[in-house]
Amino acid sequence: MKRAAIIVIDSMGIGAIEDACDYGDDLTCNTLCNLAKKEGGLNVPNFEKLGLGNIKDIEGVKKTDTPEAKYGIMKMKSKGKDTTTGHWEIAGLVLKHPFRTYEKFPPEIIDEFIKQTDCKGILGNIPASGTKIIEDMHKEHEKTKFPIVYTSADSVFQVAVDIDIIPLETLYDWCKIARKILDDGNWGVSRVIARPYQIIEGKPTRIGKFRHDYSVPPPESTLLNKVQDAGKKVLSIGKIKDIFVNSGISGAIPTGSNKEGLEATVKSLKEKKWDLIFTNLVDTDMLYGHRRDSYGYKCAIEQIDSYLSEIISSLDSDDLLIITADHGCDPTFRGTDHTREMVPILVYNKNLRGENIGTLPSFTYVSDIVKNWLEII
């Protein structure tokens, strides 16, 4: 049985796209190369063997004359620099119009949200770092029990609550209401994100395993649907299920960390019951990119590398492994938002010859090669 596994290292971009300035970035953005330089190099021997160092000059990552994978760069063809857009394009769907972003949500949205949830009021309604806004507004949240609503340069409506004050299920219900309000009003928001947190060691701390994204459904069939339509099984690991609104998903494993996602990927490969395994590793983006923590980002990449030998040893000769990213989030760049970047791609199979596949014009390359590998028309 032929199988494929796609691992998305969330936000691990490798250089600005020519139109980056149109998105508030500049041409110096380069998540992988810039963080490696700032932190004195990466220690990633397994990525080295695959050929990551052959793609660009990445400090600490050597080039090899015998790369084990096909290696290259993909440009995003869709308009945008967010998670949904990147993942949808990986799955074969190019967006001609970007999702809308907001400096603050208008009264028509907020007033209706307060009315329908009966939450009595909200805090925030500003662009913010999720970790900082809960620190800044927790005391007021504790006093009023109002949810903290915030956004970013991405198309997101985020709702944060202390789940020792507001029950987790209530947070989820409020986010479902927000999703319906945004859809009914055609506000063009990609995701509503439930951001639960608790006070841990005296500090407001987000609980990643309870995060939940409420996305707009893909407007067309994606790779996942086509795999399912061919009678095959698709496994989501991490937030893939949320990004695709469960469309084309046969089974799902939620994760609270990259470690959980990597271990679930290894276990699922060894089970040999899934035709396509689609994994998102979110820590690089959520914990380190947005927080501009280049050292944490470096450690996260090195942790992923430490699992690669076990992942590769779990593959048979009929298995295809693709490692890539969905956008950038350069921890050395200003602000806290995603950056409009190209992404690296590594394609591995025991019988494929490693080679440079160059710069590809779209992330849809992934969908195309997976369909070809799984013999899906």
Tab-separated table of C-alpha atoms in Angstrom:
chain	number	residue	atom	x	y	z
A	1	MET	CA	0.000	0.000	0.000
A	2	LYS	CA	1.433	3.358	-1.022
A	3	ARG	CA	1.289	6.017	1.694
A	4	ALA	CA	2.237	9.673	2.032
A	5	ALA	CA	3.018	11.841	5.056
A	6	ILE	CA	3.071	15.641	5.012
A	7	ILE	CA	4.715	17.428	7.941
A	8	VAL	CA	4.191	21.186	8.100
A	9	ILE	CA	6.635	23.013	10.372
A	10	ASP	CA	4.385	25.970	11.060
A	11	SER	CA	5.885	29.298	9.913
A	12	MET	CA	9.373	28.016	8.971
A	13	GLY	CA	9.790	30.345	5.993
A	14	ILE	CA	13.026	30.660	4.028
A	15	GLY	CA	13.003	34.118	2.429
A	16	ALA	CA	10.674	36.937	1.486
A	17	ILE	CA	8.430	36.713	-1.573
A	18	GLU	CA	8.837	39.635	-3.987
A	19	ASP	CA	5.552	41.224	-2.873
A	20	ALA	CA	6.354	41.024	0.863
A	21	CYS	CA	6.263	44.810	1.199
A	22	ASP	CA	2.597	44.759	0.193
A	23	TYR	CA	1.957	42.786	3.379
A	24	GLY	CA	3.792	45.106	5.769
A	25	ASP	CA	7.035	43.117	5.625
A	26	ASP	CA	10.283	43.716	3.735
A	27	LEU	CA	12.693	41.697	1.666
A	28	THR	CA	15.008	40.955	4.611
A	29	CYS	CA	12.483	38.538	6.151
A	30	ASN	CA	13.869	34.997	6.289
A	31	THR	CA	12.695	32.986	9.255
A	32	LEU	CA	15.061	30.021	8.994
A	33	CYS	CA	18.245	31.773	7.890
A	34	ASN	CA	17.859	34.798	10.162
A	35	LEU	CA	17.161	32.836	13.339
A	36	ALA	CA	20.031	30.450	12.604
A	37	LYS	CA	22.415	33.370	12.161
A	38	LYS	CA	21.218	35.131	15.303
A	39	GLU	CA	21.541	32.001	17.445
A	40	GLY	CA	24.956	30.947	16.143
A	41	GLY	CA	23.770	28.093	13.943
A	42	LEU	CA	21.450	25.091	14.022
A	43	ASN	CA	22.405	21.551	15.048
A	44	VAL	CA	20.240	19.464	12.698
A	45	PRO	CA	22.196	16.444	11.398
A	46	ASN	CA	19.129	14.662	10.020
A	47	PHE	CA	17.918	17.727	8.115
A	48	GLU	CA	21.484	18.043	6.803
A	49	LYS	CA	21.379	14.520	5.389
A	50	LEU	CA	18.104	15.252	3.630
A	51	GLY	CA	19.601	18.349	1.987
A	52	LEU	CA	18.202	21.307	3.952
A	53	GLY	CA	21.595	23.028	3.843
A	54	ASN	CA	21.629	22.780	0.048
A	55	ILE	CA	18.546	24.991	-0.259
A	56	LYS	CA	20.153	28.180	1.091
A	57	ASP	CA	23.078	29.170	3.277
A	58	ILE	CA	21.784	28.337	6.765
A	59	GLU	CA	24.324	28.846	9.533
A	60	GLY	CA	25.328	25.531	11.095
A	61	VAL	CA	23.646	23.441	8.386
A	62	LYS	CA	26.195	21.961	6.005
A	63	LYS	CA	25.667	21.296	2.330
A	64	THR	CA	25.944	17.693	1.195
A	65	ASP	CA	26.995	16.133	-2.095
A	66	THR	CA	24.658	13.195	-1.444
A	67	PRO	CA	21.299	14.616	-0.334
A	68	GLU	CA	18.793	11.926	0.594
A	69	ALA	CA	15.774	14.007	-0.432
A	70	LYS	CA	14.624	16.170	-3.287
A	71	TYR	CA	14.985	19.726	-2.009
A	72	GLY	CA	13.813	23.159	-3.066
A	73	ILE	CA	11.691	26.198	-2.364
A	74	MET	CA	7.991	26.886	-2.902
A	75	LYS	CA	6.409	30.311	-3.402
A	76	MET	CA	2.905	31.016	-2.177
A	77	LYS	CA	0.677	31.811	-5.134
A	78	SER	CA	-2.355	32.712	-3.013
A	79	LYS	CA	-2.838	36.168	-1.578
A	80	GLY	CA	-2.102	36.218	2.139
A	81	LYS	CA	0.367	34.969	4.736
A	82	ASP	CA	-1.812	33.051	7.163
A	83	THR	CA	-2.153	29.453	8.286
A	84	THR	CA	-5.383	28.673	6.464
A	85	THR	CA	-4.185	30.091	3.139
A	86	GLY	CA	-0.877	28.225	3.340
A	87	HIS	CA	-2.377	24.869	4.255
A	88	TRP	CA	-5.160	25.125	1.689
A	89	GLU	CA	-2.604	25.830	-1.044
A	90	ILE	CA	-0.524	22.842	0.101
A	91	ALA	CA	-3.727	20.838	-0.361
A	92	GLY	CA	-4.209	22.189	-3.891
A	93	LEU	CA	-6.466	25.213	-3.364
A	94	VAL	CA	-5.174	28.647	-4.453
A	95	LEU	CA	-7.028	31.694	-3.087
A	96	LYS	CA	-7.408	34.607	-5.490
A	97	HIS	CA	-8.549	37.016	-2.770
A	98	PRO	CA	-7.039	37.230	0.716
A	99	PHE	CA	-9.057	36.915	3.890
A	100	ARG	CA	-9.846	40.261	5.518
A	101	THR	CA	-7.893	41.608	8.465
A	102	TYR	CA	-8.988	44.175	11.045
A	103	GLU	CA	-7.371	46.716	13.335
A	104	LYS	CA	-10.451	46.303	15.489
A	105	PHE	CA	-13.785	44.654	14.883
A	106	PRO	CA	-16.683	47.024	14.137
A	107	PRO	CA	-19.647	47.472	16.527
A	108	GLU	CA	-21.849	45.410	14.207
A	109	ILE	CA	-19.730	42.354	15.080
A	110	ILE	CA	-18.939	43.077	18.725
A	111	ASP	CA	-22.457	44.178	19.719
A	112	GLU	CA	-23.973	41.093	18.107
A	113	PHE	CA	-21.364	38.876	19.784
A	114	ILE	CA	-22.210	40.350	23.211
A	115	LYS	CA	-25.945	40.016	22.551
A	116	GLN	CA	-25.901	36.437	21.305
A	117	THR	CA	-23.416	35.113	23.879
A	118	ASP	CA	-24.916	37.120	26.761
A	119	CYS	CA	-21.347	37.675	27.955
A	120	LYS	CA	-22.324	41.258	29.054
A	121	GLY	CA	-19.218	42.839	27.524
A	122	ILE	CA	-15.743	42.241	26.117
A	123	LEU	CA	-12.180	43.363	26.785
A	124	GLY	CA	-9.595	44.247	24.178
A	125	ASN	CA	-10.764	44.374	20.564
A	126	ILE	CA	-7.250	45.302	19.488
A	127	PRO	CA	-4.394	43.653	17.537
A	128	ALA	CA	-2.227	41.972	20.139
A	129	SER	CA	0.165	39.214	21.087
A	130	GLY	CA	-1.923	36.499	22.702
A	131	THR	CA	0.504	35.964	25.567
A	132	LYS	CA	0.806	39.676	26.361
A	133	ILE	CA	-2.873	40.552	26.192
A	134	ILE	CA	-3.854	37.912	28.730
A	135	GLU	CA	-1.149	39.188	31.062
A	136	ASP	CA	-2.301	42.788	30.599
A	137	MET	CA	-6.033	42.116	30.900
A	138	HIS	CA	-6.295	39.152	33.246
A	139	LYS	CA	-7.094	41.230	36.340
A	140	GLU	CA	-9.927	42.993	34.517
A	141	HIS	CA	-11.105	39.667	33.103
A	142	GLU	CA	-11.111	38.210	36.616
A	143	LYS	CA	-13.134	41.175	37.863
A	144	THR	CA	-15.683	41.444	35.035
A	145	LYS	CA	-15.695	37.881	33.634
A	146	PHE	CA	-15.741	39.493	30.154
A	147	PRO	CA	-13.936	37.515	27.420
A	148	ILE	CA	-10.744	38.994	25.942
A	149	VAL	CA	-11.205	39.512	22.201
A	150	TYR	CA	-8.243	40.335	19.981
A	151	THR	CA	-6.898	40.004	16.457
A	152	SER	CA	-3.593	40.364	14.581
A	153	ALA	CA	-2.284	41.043	11.103
A	154	ASP	CA	-3.787	37.652	10.280
A	155	SER	CA	-7.470	37.104	9.612
A	156	VAL	CA	-8.445	35.905	13.085
A	157	PHE	CA	-11.082	36.621	15.739
A	158	GLN	CA	-9.511	35.298	18.936
A	159	VAL	CA	-11.330	34.806	22.227
A	160	ALA	CA	-9.333	34.212	25.406
A	161	VAL	CA	-10.699	33.278	28.846
A	162	ASP	CA	-9.345	31.859	32.071
A	163	ILE	CA	-11.092	28.492	32.123
A	164	ASP	CA	-11.137	28.551	35.910
A	165	ILE	CA	-13.423	31.586	35.563
A	166	ILE	CA	-15.315	30.797	32.350
A	167	PRO	CA	-15.844	27.061	31.610
A	168	LEU	CA	-14.086	25.671	28.546
A	169	GLU	CA	-17.360	24.560	26.970
A	170	THR	CA	-18.728	28.092	27.340
A	171	LEU	CA	-15.670	29.434	25.518
A	172	TYR	CA	-16.273	26.959	22.703
A	173	ASP	CA	-19.952	27.922	22.519
A	174	TRP	CA	-19.022	31.611	22.329
A	175	CYS	CA	-16.575	30.896	19.498
A	176	LYS	CA	-19.212	28.956	17.561
A	177	ILE	CA	-21.513	31.961	17.906
A	178	ALA	CA	-18.735	34.277	16.673
A	179	ARG	CA	-18.144	32.017	13.677
A	180	LYS	CA	-21.827	32.175	12.733
A	181	ILE	CA	-21.975	35.965	13.145
A	182	LEU	CA	-18.916	36.422	10.916
A	183	ASP	CA	-20.245	34.010	8.300
A	184	ASP	CA	-23.760	35.463	8.265
A	185	GLY	CA	-22.373	38.969	7.825
A	186	ASN	CA	-19.844	37.923	5.177
A	187	TRP	CA	-17.050	39.583	7.138
A	188	GLY	CA	-14.299	37.505	5.457
A	189	VAL	CA	-12.572	36.305	8.644
A	190	SER	CA	-10.593	33.101	8.193
A	191	ARG	CA	-10.580	31.717	11.731
A	192	VAL	CA	-12.213	32.137	15.122
A	193	ILE	CA	-9.763	30.797	17.704
A	194	ALA	CA	-10.629	29.702	21.231
A	195	ARG	CA	-7.664	30.633	23.453
A	196	PRO	CA	-8.144	29.041	26.895
A	197	TYR	CA	-5.663	29.852	29.633
A	198	GLN	CA	-5.083	29.266	33.332
A	199	ILE	CA	-2.954	30.804	36.044
A	200	ILE	CA	0.081	28.559	36.369
A	201	GLU	CA	2.791	29.473	38.881
A	202	GLY	CA	1.179	32.886	39.213
A	203	LYS	CA	1.228	33.660	35.470
A	204	PRO	CA	-1.567	33.550	32.842
A	205	THR	CA	-0.577	30.616	30.617
A	206	ARG	CA	-2.313	29.450	27.428
A	207	ILE	CA	-3.381	25.800	27.370
A	208	GLY	CA	-2.461	24.654	23.867
A	209	LYS	CA	-4.148	21.254	24.002
A	210	PHE	CA	-7.535	22.942	24.553
A	211	ARG	CA	-7.134	25.499	21.779
A	212	HIS	CA	-9.710	25.111	19.038
A	213	ASP	CA	-9.937	26.823	15.641
A	214	TYR	CA	-13.254	27.452	13.900
A	215	SER	CA	-12.328	28.013	10.270
A	216	VAL	CA	-14.308	28.798	7.171
A	217	PRO	CA	-14.742	25.638	5.092
A	218	PRO	CA	-12.657	25.293	1.922
A	219	PRO	CA	-14.715	26.603	-1.021
A	220	GLU	CA	-13.621	23.712	-3.240
A	221	SER	CA	-12.498	20.106	-2.955
A	222	THR	CA	-8.934	19.706	-1.668
A	223	LEU	CA	-6.329	16.949	-1.732
A	224	LEU	CA	-7.882	15.517	1.428
A	225	ASN	CA	-11.303	15.141	-0.183
A	226	LYS	CA	-9.772	13.555	-3.262
A	227	VAL	CA	-7.856	11.022	-1.180
A	228	GLN	CA	-11.046	10.121	0.672
A	229	ASP	CA	-13.066	9.969	-2.550
A	230	ALA	CA	-10.566	7.400	-3.797
A	231	GLY	CA	-11.480	5.180	-0.852
A	232	LYS	CA	-8.393	6.005	1.181
A	233	LYS	CA	-7.972	7.211	4.774
A	234	VAL	CA	-6.645	10.607	5.886
A	235	LEU	CA	-5.286	11.225	9.388
A	236	SER	CA	-5.036	14.746	10.832
A	237	ILE	CA	-2.399	15.382	13.512
A	238	GLY	CA	-2.477	18.730	15.291
A	239	LYS	CA	-4.702	21.522	13.983
A	240	ILE	CA	-5.150	20.145	10.441
A	241	LYS	CA	-8.699	19.040	11.283
A	242	ASP	CA	-9.626	22.581	12.335
A	243	ILE	CA	-7.988	24.213	9.302
A	244	PHE	CA	-10.033	22.041	6.937
A	245	VAL	CA	-13.180	22.046	9.135
A	246	ASN	CA	-12.986	18.233	9.237
A	247	SER	CA	-13.526	18.081	5.463
A	248	GLY	CA	-11.677	15.122	3.993
A	249	ILE	CA	-10.543	13.880	7.418
A	250	SER	CA	-11.004	10.212	8.358
A	251	GLY	CA	-9.413	10.413	11.805
A	252	ALA	CA	-7.795	13.069	13.982
A	253	ILE	CA	-5.276	13.288	16.813
A	254	PRO	CA	-5.272	16.666	18.615
A	255	THR	CA	-1.948	17.712	20.113
A	256	GLY	CA	-0.785	20.140	22.768
A	257	SER	CA	2.833	20.406	21.645
A	258	ASN	CA	5.268	19.546	18.865
A	259	LYS	CA	6.500	16.611	20.948
A	260	GLU	CA	2.990	15.139	20.992
A	261	GLY	CA	2.636	15.746	17.239
A	262	LEU	CA	5.970	14.114	16.432
A	263	GLU	CA	5.250	11.100	18.609
A	264	ALA	CA	1.771	10.741	17.072
A	265	THR	CA	3.313	10.880	13.588
A	266	VAL	CA	5.801	8.119	14.401
A	267	LYS	CA	3.098	5.949	16.003
A	268	SER	CA	0.718	6.456	13.059
A	269	LEU	CA	3.401	5.574	10.509
A	270	LYS	CA	4.140	2.354	12.375
A	271	GLU	CA	0.428	1.461	12.509
A	272	LYS	CA	0.268	1.415	8.700
A	273	LYS	CA	-3.503	2.059	8.618
A	274	TRP	CA	-3.520	5.547	7.048
A	275	ASP	CA	-2.956	6.417	3.384
A	276	LEU	CA	-2.217	10.079	4.067
A	277	ILE	CA	-0.933	11.482	7.350
A	278	PHE	CA	-1.037	15.288	7.561
A	279	THR	CA	0.772	16.789	10.567
A	280	ASN	CA	1.016	20.389	11.722
A	281	LEU	CA	3.769	21.262	14.220
A	282	VAL	CA	2.580	24.558	15.670
A	283	ASP	CA	5.102	25.417	18.408
A	284	THR	CA	7.531	27.099	16.000
A	285	ASP	CA	4.815	29.613	15.137
A	286	MET	CA	2.664	29.909	18.250
A	287	LEU	CA	5.307	29.746	20.971
A	288	TYR	CA	8.364	31.204	19.256
A	289	GLY	CA	7.660	33.013	15.980
A	290	HIS	CA	4.915	35.286	17.271
A	291	ARG	CA	6.794	35.863	20.515
A	292	ARG	CA	9.976	36.721	18.567
A	293	ASP	CA	11.884	34.066	20.499
A	294	SER	CA	14.638	33.009	18.107
A	295	TYR	CA	16.328	30.740	20.657
A	296	GLY	CA	13.093	28.883	21.369
A	297	TYR	CA	12.503	28.564	17.621
A	298	LYS	CA	15.992	27.116	17.143
A	299	CYS	CA	15.393	24.552	19.899
A	300	ALA	CA	12.040	23.578	18.357
A	301	ILE	CA	13.661	22.903	14.968
A	302	GLU	CA	16.390	20.852	16.644
A	303	GLN	CA	13.723	18.867	18.511
A	304	ILE	CA	11.997	18.081	15.203
A	305	ASP	CA	15.353	16.995	13.771
A	306	SER	CA	15.845	14.593	16.682
A	307	TYR	CA	12.675	12.724	15.639
A	308	LEU	CA	13.507	12.546	11.936
A	309	SER	CA	15.609	9.388	12.130
A	310	GLU	CA	12.728	7.510	13.788
A	311	ILE	CA	10.216	8.967	11.327
A	312	ILE	CA	12.359	7.913	8.361
A	313	SER	CA	13.020	4.451	9.782
A	314	SER	CA	9.226	3.991	10.070
A	315	LEU	CA	8.827	4.447	6.306
A	316	ASP	CA	8.626	1.598	3.817
A	317	SER	CA	9.807	1.766	0.208
A	318	ASP	CA	6.246	2.674	-0.850
A	319	ASP	CA	6.047	5.644	1.539
A	320	LEU	CA	6.579	9.293	0.612
A	321	LEU	CA	7.571	11.909	3.200
A	322	ILE	CA	7.180	15.643	2.555
A	323	ILE	CA	8.455	18.267	4.995
A	324	THR	CA	7.555	21.899	4.383
A	325	ALA	CA	5.998	25.020	5.948
A	326	ASP	CA	2.949	27.252	5.418
A	327	HIS	CA	4.312	30.830	5.696
A	328	GLY	CA	6.955	32.724	7.644
A	329	CYS	CA	7.111	34.256	11.132
A	330	ASP	CA	10.626	35.659	11.318
A	331	PRO	CA	11.559	35.958	15.018
A	332	THR	CA	14.231	38.543	14.166
A	333	PHE	CA	11.742	40.859	12.404
A	334	ARG	CA	9.733	43.694	13.960
A	335	GLY	CA	6.274	43.147	15.395
A	336	THR	CA	4.658	39.834	16.237
A	337	ASP	CA	2.938	38.846	12.997
A	338	HIS	CA	3.502	36.323	10.221
A	339	THR	CA	5.873	37.259	7.409
A	340	ARG	CA	5.176	36.766	3.694
A	341	GLU	CA	7.793	34.158	2.781
A	342	MET	CA	8.675	31.266	0.553
A	343	VAL	CA	8.994	27.887	2.266
A	344	PRO	CA	11.480	25.016	2.053
A	345	ILE	CA	10.398	21.616	0.782
A	346	LEU	CA	12.032	18.226	1.279
A	347	VAL	CA	10.628	15.139	-0.483
A	348	TYR	CA	11.938	11.765	0.686
A	349	ASN	CA	11.476	8.173	-0.391
A	350	LYS	CA	13.987	5.355	0.047
A	351	ASN	CA	14.177	4.853	-3.713
A	352	LEU	CA	14.119	8.489	-4.884
A	353	ARG	CA	17.351	10.180	-5.876
A	354	GLY	CA	18.108	13.349	-3.967
A	355	GLU	CA	18.269	16.410	-6.198
A	356	ASN	CA	17.583	20.124	-6.426
A	357	ILE	CA	14.022	20.751	-7.659
A	358	GLY	CA	14.543	24.518	-7.702
A	359	THR	CA	12.023	27.235	-6.904
A	360	LEU	CA	8.451	26.158	-7.498
A	361	PRO	CA	5.694	28.687	-8.298
A	362	SER	CA	3.073	27.339	-5.887
A	363	PHE	CA	2.560	25.230	-2.763
A	364	THR	CA	0.190	23.109	-4.878
A	365	TYR	CA	3.282	21.118	-5.878
A	366	VAL	CA	2.690	19.111	-2.689
A	367	SER	CA	-0.871	18.208	-3.648
A	368	ASP	CA	0.221	17.264	-7.146
A	369	ILE	CA	2.996	14.898	-6.076
A	370	VAL	CA	0.850	13.263	-3.370
A	371	LYS	CA	-1.972	12.614	-5.850
A	372	ASN	CA	0.538	11.161	-8.280
A	373	TRP	CA	2.152	9.028	-5.557
A	374	LEU	CA	-1.190	7.670	-4.326
A	375	GLU	CA	-2.329	7.222	-7.936
A	376	ILE	CA	-5.337	9.516	-7.549
A	377	ILE	CA	-6.715	11.133	-10.701
